CSV table of C-alpha atoms and ligand atoms in Angstrom, one decimal:
chain,number,residue,atom,x,y,z
A,1,UNK,CA,14.4,-52.9,29.7
A,2,UNK,CA,17.1,-50.8,29.3
A,3,UNK,CA,17.0,-46.7,28.8
A,4,UNK,CA,18.0,-47.5,25.1
A,5,UNK,CA,16.1,-50.5,24.0
A,6,UNK,CA,12.7,-48.0,25.5
A,7,UNK,CA,14.0,-45.1,23.3
A,8,UNK,CA,13.7,-47.3,20.3
A,9,UNK,CA,11.0,-48.7,21.2
A,10,UNK,CA,11.7,-52.2,22.0
A,11,UNK,CA,9.5,-52.6,24.6
A,12,UNK,CA,6.4,-52.0,22.6
A,13,UNK,CA,7.2,-55.3,20.6
A,14,UNK,CA,4.7,-58.7,20.6
A,15,UNK,CA,6.7,-60.8,18.2
A,16,UNK,CA,9.1,-61.1,17.5
A,17,UNK,CA,9.9,-60.4,20.9
A,18,UNK,CA,14.0,-58.7,21.6
A,19,UNK,CA,13.2,-57.7,17.7
A,20,UNK,CA,13.4,-53.7,16.4
A,21,UNK,CA,9.9,-52.3,15.7
A,22,UNK,CA,10.7,-52.5,12.8
A,23,UNK,CA,11.6,-55.7,12.2
A,24,UNK,CA,9.1,-57.0,14.4
A,25,UNK,CA,5.8,-58.6,12.8
A,26,UNK,CA,3.0,-57.2,15.5
A,27,UNK,CA,3.2,-53.6,16.9
A,28,UNK,CA,1.5,-52.8,21.0
A,29,UNK,CA,-0.4,-49.9,20.0
A,30,UNK,CA,-1.5,-49.2,23.7
A,31,UNK,CA,-2.9,-45.3,23.6
A,32,UNK,CA,-1.3,-45.2,27.9
A,33,UNK,CA,2.1,-44.4,27.5
A,34,UNK,CA,5.5,-44.8,29.0
A,35,UNK,CA,7.2,-41.7,30.3
A,36,UNK,CA,9.1,-40.7,27.7
A,37,UNK,CA,6.4,-41.3,24.5
A,38,UNK,CA,4.3,-38.8,22.0
A,39,UNK,CA,0.8,-40.0,21.2
A,40,UNK,CA,0.2,-38.1,18.0
A,41,UNK,CA,-4.1,-38.1,17.8
A,42,UNK,CA,-3.3,-38.5,13.6
A,43,UNK,CA,-5.0,-37.4,10.8
A,44,UNK,CA,-3.7,-38.2,7.4
A,45,UNK,CA,-1.3,-40.9,6.7
A,46,UNK,CA,0.7,-40.3,3.2
A,47,UNK,CA,1.8,-44.2,1.9
A,48,UNK,CA,4.3,-44.6,0.2
A,49,UNK,CA,4.7,-44.9,-3.3
A,50,UNK,CA,6.3,-47.8,-4.0
A,51,UNK,CA,3.6,-49.9,-1.4
A,52,UNK,CA,0.7,-47.9,-3.4
A,53,UNK,CA,1.5,-48.9,-6.2
A,54,UNK,CA,2.1,-52.5,-4.9
A,55,UNK,CA,-1.2,-52.5,-2.9
A,56,UNK,CA,-3.1,-50.9,-6.4
A,57,UNK,CA,-2.1,-53.2,-8.7
A,58,UNK,CA,-1.9,-56.6,-6.6
A,59,UNK,CA,-5.8,-55.8,-5.9
A,60,UNK,CA,-6.6,-54.5,-10.0
A,61,UNK,CA,-7.1,-50.6,-8.6
A,62,UNK,CA,-10.4,-51.6,-6.8
A,63,UNK,CA,-10.2,-49.2,-4.0
A,64,UNK,CA,-12.5,-50.9,-2.0
A,65,UNK,CA,-10.0,-53.4,-1.8
A,66,UNK,CA,-6.8,-51.4,-1.2
A,67,UNK,CA,-9.0,-50.0,1.5
A,68,UNK,CA,-10.3,-53.4,2.6
A,69,UNK,CA,-5.6,-54.6,2.9
A,70,UNK,CA,-4.9,-50.9,4.5
A,71,UNK,CA,-6.9,-51.2,6.7
A,72,UNK,CA,-6.3,-55.9,7.8
A,73,UNK,CA,-2.7,-54.7,8.0
A,74,UNK,CA,-2.8,-52.5,10.5
A,75,UNK,CA,-4.7,-54.1,12.6
A,76,UNK,CA,-2.9,-56.9,11.8
A,77,UNK,CA,0.7,-55.7,12.3
A,78,UNK,CA,0.0,-52.6,15.3
A,79,UNK,CA,1.2,-50.7,11.9
A,80,UNK,CA,1.6,-50.3,8.3
A,81,UNK,CA,4.0,-52.1,7.3
A,82,UNK,CA,3.4,-53.8,4.0
A,83,UNK,CA,4.4,-57.3,4.2
A,84,UNK,CA,5.1,-57.0,0.6
A,85,UNK,CA,7.7,-54.5,0.1
A,86,UNK,CA,8.2,-53.6,3.9
A,87,UNK,CA,7.9,-49.9,3.4
A,88,UNK,CA,4.6,-47.8,5.0
A,89,UNK,CA,5.8,-44.2,4.8
A,90,UNK,CA,5.0,-41.6,7.3
A,91,UNK,CA,1.2,-39.4,9.4
A,92,UNK,CA,0.8,-35.8,10.1
A,93,UNK,CA,-1.4,-35.3,13.3
A,94,UNK,CA,-1.9,-33.3,16.5
A,95,UNK,CA,0.1,-33.8,19.5
A,96,UNK,CA,-1.8,-35.7,22.1
A,97,UNK,CA,-0.1,-36.0,25.4
A,98,UNK,CA,3.2,-36.1,26.1
A,99,UNK,CA,5.6,-38.0,28.8
A,100,UNK,CA,7.1,-36.4,31.4
A,101,UNK,CA,10.7,-37.8,30.5
A,102,UNK,CA,10.2,-37.7,26.3
A,103,UNK,CA,12.9,-35.6,24.6
A,104,UNK,CA,10.8,-34.5,21.2
A,105,UNK,CA,10.5,-31.1,22.6
A,106,UNK,CA,6.6,-31.2,21.5
A,107,UNK,CA,4.0,-29.7,23.3
A,108,UNK,CA,0.0,-30.9,23.4
A,109,UNK,CA,-1.6,-29.3,20.7
A,110,UNK,CA,0.9,-28.9,17.7
A,111,UNK,CA,0.1,-29.9,14.4
A,112,UNK,CA,2.9,-32.3,13.3
A,113,UNK,CA,4.6,-35.3,11.0
A,114,UNK,CA,6.4,-37.9,11.7
A,115,UNK,CA,9.9,-38.4,10.7
A,116,UNK,CA,10.0,-41.9,11.3
A,117,UNK,CA,8.5,-44.6,8.3
A,118,UNK,CA,4.9,-45.9,9.4
A,119,UNK,CA,6.2,-49.2,9.3
A,120,UNK,CA,8.5,-48.9,13.4
A,121,UNK,CA,5.2,-46.4,14.3
A,122,UNK,CA,2.2,-48.6,16.6
A,123,UNK,CA,-1.0,-47.2,14.7
A,124,UNK,CA,-4.1,-48.2,16.1
A,125,UNK,CA,-7.2,-46.5,13.4
A,126,UNK,CA,-11.3,-46.1,14.8
A,127,UNK,CA,-12.5,-45.0,11.0
A,128,UNK,CA,-12.3,-47.7,9.9
A,129,UNK,CA,-10.9,-46.2,6.8
A,130,UNK,CA,-14.4,-44.3,5.4
A,131,UNK,CA,-12.8,-41.5,3.8
A,132,UNK,CA,-10.6,-43.0,2.1
A,133,UNK,CA,-11.5,-44.6,-1.4
A,134,UNK,CA,-8.5,-46.3,-1.9
A,135,UNK,CA,-7.2,-44.3,-4.7
A,136,UNK,CA,-4.8,-42.2,-3.3
A,137,UNK,CA,-1.3,-41.6,-1.2
A,138,UNK,CA,-3.0,-39.8,1.3
A,139,UNK,CA,-5.1,-41.2,3.1
A,140,UNK,CA,-7.9,-39.6,5.7
A,141,UNK,CA,-8.6,-41.1,9.1
A,142,UNK,CA,-8.5,-41.2,12.3
A,143,UNK,CA,-6.6,-42.7,14.9
A,144,UNK,CA,-4.2,-42.5,16.8
A,145,UNK,CA,0.1,-42.9,16.7
A,146,UNK,CA,3.2,-43.3,19.0
A,147,UNK,CA,6.3,-42.0,19.1
A,148,UNK,CA,9.8,-43.3,21.4
A,149,UNK,CA,12.7,-41.0,22.3
A,150,UNK,CA,14.5,-41.5,19.4
A,151,UNK,CA,11.8,-40.9,16.8
A,152,UNK,CA,11.2,-37.5,14.9
A,153,UNK,CA,8.6,-35.1,14.0
A,154,UNK,CA,8.7,-31.7,12.3
A,155,UNK,CA,5.9,-29.5,13.2
A,156,UNK,CA,4.2,-28.4,10.4
A,157,UNK,CA,5.2,-25.3,8.4
A,158,UNK,CA,2.2,-22.5,9.1
A,159,UNK,CA,3.0,-21.7,4.6
A,160,UNK,CA,1.9,-25.1,3.5
A,161,UNK,CA,-1.5,-27.0,2.7
A,162,UNK,CA,-0.7,-30.6,6.0
A,163,UNK,CA,-0.9,-32.2,2.7
A,164,UNK,CA,1.8,-30.4,0.4
A,165,UNK,CA,3.5,-30.5,3.3
A,166,UNK,CA,3.0,-34.1,4.0
A,167,UNK,CA,3.9,-35.0,1.1
A,168,UNK,CA,7.4,-33.2,0.6
A,169,UNK,CA,8.3,-35.1,4.4
A,170,UNK,CA,7.7,-38.3,3.2
A,171,UNK,CA,10.9,-38.3,0.0
A,172,UNK,CA,12.8,-35.6,2.2
A,173,UNK,CA,15.3,-38.1,2.5
A,174,UNK,CA,16.6,-38.5,-1.5
A,175,UNK,CA,16.9,-34.5,-1.9
A,176,UNK,CA,19.4,-34.5,1.3
A,177,UNK,CA,20.8,-37.6,0.0
A,178,UNK,CA,21.0,-35.8,-3.7
A,179,UNK,CA,22.7,-32.7,-2.5
A,180,UNK,CA,26.0,-34.6,0.0
A,181,UNK,CA,26.5,-36.6,-2.6
A,182,UNK,CA,26.8,-33.7,-5.4
A,183,UNK,CA,28.3,-31.0,-2.9
A,184,UNK,CA,31.3,-33.8,-1.5
A,185,UNK,CA,32.4,-35.2,-5.2
A,186,UNK,CA,34.5,-32.8,-5.6
A,187,UNK,CA,33.4,-30.7,-8.7
A,188,UNK,CA,30.4,-30.0,-10.6
A,189,UNK,CA,28.9,-34.2,-11.5
A,190,UNK,CA,26.4,-34.8,-14.7
A,191,UNK,CA,23.3,-36.6,-12.6
A,192,UNK,CA,20.7,-38.5,-14.0
A,193,UNK,CA,17.7,-38.9,-11.6
A,194,UNK,CA,15.0,-42.1,-13.0
A,195,UNK,CA,11.8,-41.2,-12.2
A,196,UNK,CA,12.5,-37.3,-12.3
A,197,UNK,CA,8.9,-35.7,-13.4
A,198,UNK,CA,7.8,-37.6,-9.2
A,199,UNK,CA,8.1,-36.4,-6.2
A,200,UNK,CA,11.1,-38.0,-5.5
A,201,UNK,CA,12.8,-37.2,-8.3
A,202,UNK,CA,11.7,-33.4,-8.9
A,203,UNK,CA,12.5,-33.1,-5.4
A,204,UNK,CA,16.4,-34.5,-6.2
A,205,UNK,CA,16.7,-32.3,-9.6
A,206,UNK,CA,16.2,-29.2,-8.0
A,207,UNK,CA,18.7,-30.4,-5.0
A,208,UNK,CA,21.3,-31.3,-8.0
A,209,UNK,CA,20.6,-27.9,-9.0
A,210,UNK,CA,21.6,-25.7,-6.1
A,211,UNK,CA,24.1,-27.8,-5.0
A,212,UNK,CA,26.1,-27.1,-8.6
A,213,UNK,CA,25.9,-30.8,-10.2
A,214,UNK,CA,26.9,-30.0,-13.6
A,215,UNK,CA,24.4,-31.3,-16.5
A,216,UNK,CA,21.4,-32.2,-15.4
A,217,UNK,CA,19.1,-35.1,-17.2
A,218,UNK,CA,16.1,-36.4,-16.0
A,219,UNK,CA,14.6,-39.9,-16.9
A,220,UNK,CA,11.3,-40.3,-17.2
A,221,UNK,CA,8.5,-42.9,-18.8
A,222,UNK,CA,6.1,-41.1,-21.0
A,223,UNK,CA,6.6,-38.0,-23.6
A,224,UNK,CA,3.6,-37.0,-21.3
A,225,UNK,CA,6.1,-36.7,-18.0
A,226,UNK,CA,8.5,-35.1,-20.5
A,227,UNK,CA,6.3,-32.7,-21.5
A,228,UNK,CA,6.2,-31.5,-17.9
A,229,UNK,CA,9.6,-32.3,-16.9
A,230,UNK,CA,11.2,-30.7,-19.7
A,231,UNK,CA,8.3,-27.6,-18.6
A,232,UNK,CA,9.0,-27.1,-15.3
A,233,UNK,CA,13.3,-26.2,-15.7
A,234,UNK,CA,14.6,-28.5,-13.8
A,235,UNK,CA,17.0,-30.4,-16.2
A,236,UNK,CA,19.2,-30.0,-18.8
A,237,UNK,CA,17.6,-32.7,-20.8
A,238,UNK,CA,15.2,-34.2,-20.5
A,239,UNK,CA,14.7,-38.2,-22.0
A,240,UNK,CA,11.8,-41.5,-22.2
A,241,UNK,CA,12.6,-44.7,-21.2
A,242,UNK,CA,11.3,-47.5,-18.8
A,243,UNK,CA,13.1,-47.3,-15.8
A,244,UNK,CA,13.0,-51.6,-15.8
A,245,UNK,CA,14.7,-51.9,-18.9
A,246,UNK,CA,18.2,-51.7,-18.6
A,247,UNK,CA,19.5,-51.0,-22.2
A,248,UNK,CA,17.1,-48.8,-23.3
A,249,UNK,CA,17.9,-46.7,-20.1
A,250,UNK,CA,21.6,-47.2,-21.6
A,251,UNK,CA,20.6,-45.9,-25.2
A,252,UNK,CA,18.5,-42.3,-23.6
A,253,UNK,CA,20.7,-42.0,-20.9
A,254,UNK,CA,24.2,-41.7,-23.6
A,255,UNK,CA,27.5,-40.6,-22.0
A,256,UNK,CA,27.5,-42.2,-18.4
A,257,UNK,CA,26.3,-39.8,-15.8
A,258,UNK,CA,28.9,-39.2,-12.2
A,259,UNK,CA,25.4,-39.7,-10.3
A,260,UNK,CA,22.7,-42.0,-10.9
A,261,UNK,CA,19.7,-41.3,-8.1
A,262,UNK,CA,17.0,-43.9,-8.8
A,263,UNK,CA,13.2,-42.3,-7.7
A,264,UNK,CA,11.3,-44.3,-9.2
A,265,UNK,CA,8.3,-45.8,-7.6
A,266,UNK,CA,8.5,-49.8,-9.7
A,267,UNK,CA,11.1,-52.5,-9.2
A,268,UNK,CA,14.4,-53.9,-11.5
A,269,UNK,CA,15.2,-49.6,-12.2
A,270,UNK,CA,18.0,-51.6,-10.5
A,271,UNK,CA,20.8,-52.8,-14.1
A,272,UNK,CA,19.2,-49.8,-15.2
A,273,UNK,CA,20.5,-47.4,-13.0
A,274,UNK,CA,24.0,-48.9,-13.2
A,275,UNK,CA,24.2,-49.5,-16.3
A,276,UNK,CA,24.1,-45.3,-16.4
A,277,UNK,CA,27.2,-44.9,-14.3
A,278,UNK,CA,30.5,-44.3,-14.7
A,279,UNK,CA,33.1,-46.2,-13.7
A,280,UNK,CA,34.2,-44.7,-10.1
A,281,UNK,CA,31.0,-42.9,-10.2
A,282,UNK,CA,27.8,-43.2,-7.5
A,283,UNK,CA,24.2,-44.3,-7.4
A,284,UNK,CA,21.7,-43.6,-5.3
A,285,UNK,CA,18.7,-45.6,-4.8
A,286,UNK,CA,16.2,-43.9,-2.7
A,287,UNK,CA,13.4,-46.4,-3.9
A,288,UNK,CA,12.1,-48.3,-1.5
A,289,UNK,CA,11.2,-51.0,-5.0
A,290,UNK,CA,15.0,-51.8,-5.0
A,291,UNK,CA,16.1,-55.5,-4.3
A,292,UNK,CA,20.0,-55.4,-2.7
A,293,UNK,CA,20.7,-58.7,-4.4
A,294,UNK,CA,19.7,-57.2,-7.9
A,295,UNK,CA,21.8,-54.3,-7.7
A,296,UNK,CA,25.1,-56.2,-6.0
A,297,UNK,CA,25.1,-58.6,-8.6
A,298,UNK,CA,24.0,-57.0,-11.0
A,299,UNK,CA,27.4,-54.3,-10.9
A,300,UNK,CA,29.0,-57.3,-10.4
A,301,UNK,CA,27.7,-58.7,-13.7
A,302,UNK,CA,28.4,-56.0,-15.3
A,303,UNK,CA,32.0,-55.4,-13.9
A,304,UNK,CA,31.0,-51.8,-13.1
A,305,UNK,CA,33.1,-50.3,-10.6
A,306,UNK,CA,30.1,-47.8,-8.8
A,307,UNK,CA,29.1,-46.9,-5.3
A,308,UNK,CA,25.9,-48.0,-4.4
A,309,UNK,CA,24.5,-45.6,-1.6
A,310,UNK,CA,21.1,-47.0,-0.1
A,311,UNK,CA,19.0,-43.4,0.2
A,312,UNK,CA,18.3,-43.4,3.8
A,313,UNK,CA,15.4,-41.6,4.9
A,314,UNK,CA,16.9,-39.9,7.2
A,315,UNK,CA,19.8,-37.1,7.2
A,316,UNK,CA,20.2,-33.9,9.6
A,317,UNK,CA,18.1,-31.0,7.2
A,318,UNK,CA,16.7,-33.0,5.1
A,319,UNK,CA,13.1,-31.9,6.5
A,320,UNK,CA,13.9,-27.9,6.0
A,321,UNK,CA,15.2,-28.7,2.5
A,322,UNK,CA,13.0,-30.3,1.2
A,323,UNK,CA,10.1,-27.5,1.9
A,324,UNK,CA,12.5,-24.9,1.1
A,325,UNK,CA,13.1,-26.7,-2.3
A,326,UNK,CA,9.6,-26.6,-3.0
A,327,UNK,CA,8.7,-22.7,-1.2
A,328,UNK,CA,11.8,-21.4,-4.0
A,329,UNK,CA,12.4,-23.7,-7.6
A,330,UNK,CA,8.4,-23.3,-9.5
A,331,UNK,CA,8.9,-26.4,-11.5
A,332,UNK,CA,9.3,-28.8,-8.4
A,333,UNK,CA,5.9,-26.9,-7.5
A,334,UNK,CA,4.8,-27.6,-10.8
A,335,UNK,CA,5.1,-31.1,-10.6
A,336,UNK,CA,4.0,-32.2,-7.7
A,337,UNK,CA,1.2,-30.1,-7.0
A,338,UNK,CA,-1.1,-31.9,-9.1
A,339,UNK,CA,-0.1,-35.2,-7.5
A,340,UNK,CA,-1.1,-34.0,-4.3
A,341,UNK,CA,-4.1,-32.6,-5.3
A,342,UNK,CA,-4.5,-35.5,-7.5
A,343,UNK,CA,-4.7,-38.0,-3.8
B,401,LIG,P1,6.1,-40.9,-7.2
B,401,LIG,O1,6.1,-39.1,-7.2
B,401,LIG,O2,5.3,-42.0,-7.7
B,401,LIG,O3,7.3,-41.2,-8.8
B,401,LIG,C1,7.9,-42.1,-9.0
B,401,LIG,C2,7.5,-41.8,-11.2
B,401,LIG,O4,8.8,-42.6,-11.0
B,401,LIG,C3,6.3,-41.2,-11.3
B,401,LIG,O5,7.2,-40.0,-12.0
B,401,LIG,C4,6.6,-42.9,-11.6
B,401,LIG,O6,6.0,-42.8,-12.6
B,401,LIG,C5,7.7,-43.1,-12.0
B,401,LIG,N1,7.7,-44.6,-12.9
B,401,LIG,C6,7.8,-45.3,-12.7
B,401,LIG,N2,7.7,-46.6,-13.4
B,401,LIG,C7,8.2,-46.1,-12.9
B,401,LIG,C8,9.5,-46.6,-14.6
B,401,LIG,N3,9.3,-48.4,-14.8
B,401,LIG,N4,9.7,-45.9,-15.7
B,401,LIG,C9,10.3,-44.6,-15.4
B,401,LIG,N5,9.7,-43.7,-14.7
B,401,LIG,C10,8.7,-44.3,-13.3
B,401,LIG,O7,7.1,-41.2,-6.1
B,401,LIG,P2,7.9,-41.1,-4.9
B,401,LIG,O8,6.8,-40.8,-3.9
B,401,LIG,O9,8.5,-39.6,-4.8
B,401,LIG,O10,8.5,-42.3,-4.5
B,401,LIG,C11,9.5,-42.6,-4.8
B,401,LIG,C12,10.6,-44.0,-4.5
B,401,LIG,O11,10.8,-43.2,-3.1
B,401,LIG,C13,9.2,-44.6,-4.5
B,401,LIG,O12,10.4,-46.3,-4.6
B,401,LIG,C14,9.4,-44.7,-2.9
B,401,LIG,O13,9.1,-45.8,-2.1
B,401,LIG,C15,10.8,-44.5,-2.4
B,401,LIG,N6,11.1,-44.1,-1.5
B,401,LIG,C16,11.7,-44.5,-0.8
B,401,LIG,C17,12.5,-43.4,0.9
B,401,LIG,C18,13.5,-43.8,1.9
B,401,LIG,O14,12.9,-43.6,2.8
B,401,LIG,N7,14.7,-44.2,1.4
B,401,LIG,C19,11.1,-43.1,1.4
B,401,LIG,C20,10.4,-42.8,1.1
B,401,LIG,C21,10.0,-43.3,-0.2
B,401,LIG,P3,4.6,-42.5,-13.3
B,401,LIG,O15,4.0,-41.4,-12.7
B,401,LIG,O16,3.8,-42.4,-15.1
B,401,LIG,O17,3.7,-44.1,-13.0
């Protein structure tokens, strides 16, 4: 095994042999560390929103069934990797052991959040998820997880509740991607965010504003969310449309915008996002429920000359950006706090 393979965690893949941990069906969760690994004593998982929605819908909102499903996935795969959505989430815990050759700079006893997906993080749970009712994205639990040399983790900030930090860090790639697209456009682009009252959506609006975007529009599903988003003051315009109904989205947005950011947690938002975007514009697909084929073939079928970006969960500085947007933007706090406390 080469140093690079080990740094990427290939030695932890049980099947199929030779793939990277994210593509693996099953990982080795042994608590015994290789010299470049770190072990985390796990306290809480944050399930990816698309994964939690899919599991809840599959089990008709039955919390016990959702809990059994999550426990089953982790026990079977050695990681929280939803086989339907392909997504995971992230976790918080305390650094339990650090291999002598770990380059991550972590120390035993530090409270941390992993910034790499649960879909590639070896994870073993020891409490049968007994403290979780199966009705929220955040999962209090116990067990251990392993980080590789190429993993990322952030020491949890002392000024924020851990649940809040976990929720922010889970989606911190969205505001970072939005900021990058807006800032690199060379002018003040108009921006529409689908799912704008959600966690990644409101952070993306705030990031777009800070990056000196032009007109900002929030697209939400219900009048209730519209009222909350208007009160938060993050968008110039708030419109109501089902993001999975392309014509409704296009009509609600009106004149196509320069940048569309997809932050819904439901499948089927690709065509609405493309229709809402002007020729020459950009769509950022942050949602894990995005279908590559629906986006690519849909854009082709509409003869839409748009650039489509996959919202990479990692951008340098993404964690600090999201935490700072939360600290400095009352409207972001007003939208995120109720979602975290609901968890
Ligand atoms: P969230 O807080 O639950 O927000 C999602 C928002 O979308 C909610 O306001 C929801 O409304 C709204 N929504 C759902 N279906 C809709 C529809 N048909 N039309 C209009 N709005 C709709 O979720 P989040 O944590 O921000 O996550 C958003 C997405 O980002 C998820 O797909 C998640 O998987 C993805 N994600 C991606 C990465 C990455 O690295 N790319 C990392 C983490 C998460 P309701 O509240 O009324 O349902």
